Amino acid sequence: MATVVNKTTLRVIKSVDPIYYQDEEWLIDPEIPDAPKRHWKVDGDSLTLKSAAEIIEADAQWLADTKADKKESFKSELGDALRSKYTDDEKLSLLLILQLAVASENTARVAYVSQLAAWIDEGQELLYAAQDNVDPATSVEEVNAMELNLDAWLAADPQVVIRTAKGIE
């Protein structure tokens, strides 16, 4: 049994029969560097560490990717939280109700449904603030420790209901 490493992806597979892995694509039983994969490079039939400049570049890219992933996870978290309160169909219906209320100058209905729009806007502001806090982070650990706390925002849900909105004259 052997350990193989894909020359392109650096995927490591342990305890395999090397007969099933072609030398053109796989390193067979290479010495695995004691460093993160982002610091590895294939040099012929072996794995080596990148140069100091390449490691700095790889670490900077890893931090940038981690920041982008964190920002995207915050966005998903807000979307999931919003969908936990209002389905996409409900949001669309309430938007239509709001537009019709504005067009017909039904100020009471506009005021009622606008509570939801204001609440969603508050959630967006929380998202933007959390995303902005990610940018100055100097380490992956710092980025990974960041959280988007939506508890108070969720508790402040105005609980706008389509039936109630339609009933306001």
PDB file of C-alpha atoms in Angstrom, residues 56-157:
ATOM      1  CA  ILE A  56       4.050  34.832   1.233  1.00  0.00           C
ATOM      2  CA  GLU A  57       2.014  35.073  -1.965  1.00  0.00           C
ATOM      3  CA  ALA A  58       0.137  31.834  -1.198  1.00  0.00           C
ATOM      4  CA  ASP A  59      -0.639  32.977   2.349  1.00  0.00           C
ATOM      5  CA  ALA A  60      -1.867  36.358   1.097  1.00  0.00           C
ATOM      6  CA  GLN A  61      -4.138  34.627  -1.417  1.00  0.00           C
ATOM      7  CA  TRP A  62      -5.411  32.259   1.279  1.00  0.00           C
ATOM      8  CA  LEU A  63      -6.253  35.230   3.523  1.00  0.00           C
ATOM      9  CA  ALA A  64      -7.994  37.028   0.630  1.00  0.00           C
ATOM     10  CA  ASP A  65      -9.985  33.880  -0.219  1.00  0.00           C
ATOM     11  CA  THR A  66     -10.920  33.374   3.438  1.00  0.00           C
ATOM     12  CA  LYS A  67     -12.139  36.977   3.662  1.00  0.00           C
ATOM     13  CA  ALA A  68     -14.240  36.593   0.502  1.00  0.00           C
ATOM     14  CA  ASP A  69     -15.708  33.323   1.811  1.00  0.00           C
ATOM     15  CA  LYS A  70     -16.535  34.932   5.169  1.00  0.00           C
ATOM     16  CA  LYS A  71     -18.315  37.843   3.491  1.00  0.00           C
ATOM     17  CA  GLU A  72     -20.291  35.432   1.333  1.00  0.00           C
ATOM     18  CA  SER A  73     -21.188  33.312   4.377  1.00  0.00           C
ATOM     19  CA  PHE A  74     -22.476  36.428   6.137  1.00  0.00           C
ATOM     20  CA  LYS A  75     -24.635  37.202   3.089  1.00  0.00           C
ATOM     21  CA  SER A  76     -25.995  33.643   3.070  1.00  0.00           C
ATOM     22  CA  GLU A  77     -26.625  33.809   6.805  1.00  0.00           C
ATOM     23  CA  LEU A  78     -28.725  36.962   6.415  1.00  0.00           C
ATOM     24  CA  GLY A  79     -30.615  35.419   3.480  1.00  0.00           C
ATOM     25  CA  ASP A  80     -31.320  32.257   5.469  1.00  0.00           C
ATOM     26  CA  ALA A  81     -32.477  34.285   8.470  1.00  0.00           C
ATOM     27  CA  LEU A  82     -34.790  36.377   6.306  1.00  0.00           C
ATOM     28  CA  ARG A  83     -36.204  33.273   4.604  1.00  0.00           C
ATOM     29  CA  SER A  84     -36.826  31.757   8.044  1.00  0.00           C
ATOM     30  CA  LYS A  85     -39.313  34.583   8.639  1.00  0.00           C
ATOM     31  CA  TYR A  86     -40.672  35.331   5.139  1.00  0.00           C
ATOM     32  CA  THR A  87     -40.707  33.078   2.087  1.00  0.00           C
ATOM     33  CA  ASP A  88     -39.625  34.523  -1.237  1.00  0.00           C
ATOM     34  CA  ASP A  89     -43.288  34.435  -2.363  1.00  0.00           C
ATOM     35  CA  GLU A  90     -44.364  36.371   0.731  1.00  0.00           C
ATOM     36  CA  LYS A  91     -41.687  39.017   0.154  1.00  0.00           C
ATOM     37  CA  LEU A  92     -42.729  39.360  -3.482  1.00  0.00           C
ATOM     38  CA  SER A  93     -46.411  39.649  -2.548  1.00  0.00           C
ATOM     39  CA  LEU A  94     -45.666  42.253   0.108  1.00  0.00           C
ATOM     40  CA  LEU A  95     -43.563  44.235  -2.365  1.00  0.00           C
ATOM     41  CA  LEU A  96     -46.464  44.223  -4.833  1.00  0.00           C
ATOM     42  CA  ILE A  97     -48.870  45.245  -2.075  1.00  0.00           C
ATOM     43  CA  LEU A  98     -46.515  48.093  -1.154  1.00  0.00           C
ATOM     44  CA  GLN A  99     -46.246  49.281  -4.751  1.00  0.00           C
ATOM     45  CA  LEU A 100     -50.004  49.222  -5.202  1.00  0.00           C
ATOM     46  CA  ALA A 101     -50.489  51.019  -1.887  1.00  0.00           C
ATOM     47  CA  VAL A 102     -48.092  53.768  -2.952  1.00  0.00           C
ATOM     48  CA  ALA A 103     -49.828  54.068  -6.343  1.00  0.00           C
ATOM     49  CA  SER A 104     -53.264  54.295  -4.723  1.00  0.00           C
ATOM     50  CA  GLU A 105     -51.982  56.619  -1.976  1.00  0.00           C
ATOM     51  CA  ASN A 106     -53.105  54.227   0.775  1.00  0.00           C
ATOM     52  CA  THR A 107     -50.804  55.704   3.423  1.00  0.00           C
ATOM     53  CA  ALA A 108     -51.938  53.342   6.186  1.00  0.00           C
ATOM     54  CA  ARG A 109     -51.100  50.273   4.084  1.00  0.00           C
ATOM     55  CA  VAL A 110     -47.811  51.869   2.987  1.00  0.00           C
ATOM     56  CA  ALA A 111     -46.875  52.517   6.618  1.00  0.00           C
ATOM     57  CA  TYR A 112     -47.742  48.954   7.653  1.00  0.00           C
ATOM     58  CA  VAL A 113     -45.797  47.197   4.878  1.00  0.00           C
ATOM     59  CA  SER A 114     -42.923  49.691   5.044  1.00  0.00           C
ATOM     60  CA  GLN A 115     -42.108  48.305   8.498  1.00  0.00           C
ATOM     61  CA  LEU A 116     -40.896  45.165   6.758  1.00  0.00           C
ATOM     62  CA  ALA A 117     -38.816  47.113   4.253  1.00  0.00           C
ATOM     63  CA  ALA A 118     -37.197  49.086   7.090  1.00  0.00           C
ATOM     64  CA  TRP A 119     -36.504  45.890   9.029  1.00  0.00           C
ATOM     65  CA  ILE A 120     -34.895  44.250   5.990  1.00  0.00           C
ATOM     66  CA  ASP A 121     -32.812  47.395   5.485  1.00  0.00           C
ATOM     67  CA  GLU A 122     -31.614  47.128   9.105  1.00  0.00           C
ATOM     68  CA  GLY A 123     -30.541  43.552   8.392  1.00  0.00           C
ATOM     69  CA  GLN A 124     -28.648  44.746   5.323  1.00  0.00           C
ATOM     70  CA  GLU A 125     -26.879  47.391   7.421  1.00  0.00           C
ATOM     71  CA  LEU A 126     -25.821  44.699   9.912  1.00  0.00           C
ATOM     72  CA  LEU A 127     -24.526  42.627   6.997  1.00  0.00           C
ATOM     73  CA  TYR A 128     -22.548  45.512   5.503  1.00  0.00           C
ATOM     74  CA  ALA A 129     -21.017  46.407   8.875  1.00  0.00           C
ATOM     75  CA  ALA A 130     -19.954  42.790   9.456  1.00  0.00           C
ATOM     76  CA  GLN A 131     -18.526  42.530   5.937  1.00  0.00           C
ATOM     77  CA  ASP A 132     -16.638  45.811   6.402  1.00  0.00           C
ATOM     78  CA  ASN A 133     -15.098  44.435   9.610  1.00  0.00           C
ATOM     79  CA  VAL A 134     -13.605  41.551   7.625  1.00  0.00           C
ATOM     80  CA  ASP A 135     -11.427  43.756   5.406  1.00  0.00           C
ATOM     81  CA  PRO A 136      -8.906  44.973   8.014  1.00  0.00           C
ATOM     82  CA  ALA A 137      -8.326  41.458   9.443  1.00  0.00           C
ATOM     83  CA  THR A 138      -4.698  40.411   9.241  1.00  0.00           C
ATOM     84  CA  SER A 139      -5.016  36.674   9.860  1.00  0.00           C
ATOM     85  CA  VAL A 140      -7.225  33.784   8.858  1.00  0.00           C
ATOM     86  CA  GLU A 141      -7.831  33.038  12.535  1.00  0.00           C
ATOM     87  CA  GLU A 142      -9.126  36.572  13.040  1.00  0.00           C
ATOM     88  CA  VAL A 143     -11.451  36.230  10.040  1.00  0.00           C
ATOM     89  CA  ASN A 144     -12.707  32.818  11.171  1.00  0.00           C
ATOM     90  CA  ALA A 145     -13.530  34.198  14.626  1.00  0.00           C
ATOM     91  CA  MET A 146     -15.884  36.843  13.168  1.00  0.00           C
ATOM     92  CA  GLU A 147     -19.628  36.343  13.413  1.00  0.00           C
ATOM     93  CA  LEU A 148     -22.777  38.012  12.163  1.00  0.00           C
ATOM     94  CA  ASN A 149     -25.106  38.273  15.140  1.00  0.00           C
ATOM     95  CA  LEU A 150     -28.692  38.580  13.936  1.00  0.00           C
ATOM     96  CA  ASP A 151     -30.441  37.661  17.199  1.00  0.00           C
ATOM     97  CA  ALA A 152     -31.652  41.164  18.095  1.00  0.00           C
ATOM     98  CA  TRP A 153     -32.579  41.863  14.479  1.00  0.00           C
ATOM     99  CA  LEU A 154     -34.630  38.663  14.238  1.00  0.00           C
ATOM    100  CA  ALA A 155     -36.346  39.478  17.525  1.00  0.00           C
ATOM    101  CA  ALA A 156     -37.346  42.880  16.099  1.00  0.00           C
ATOM    102  CA  ASP A 157     -39.225  41.299  13.142  1.00  0.00           C
TER     103      ASP A 157
END
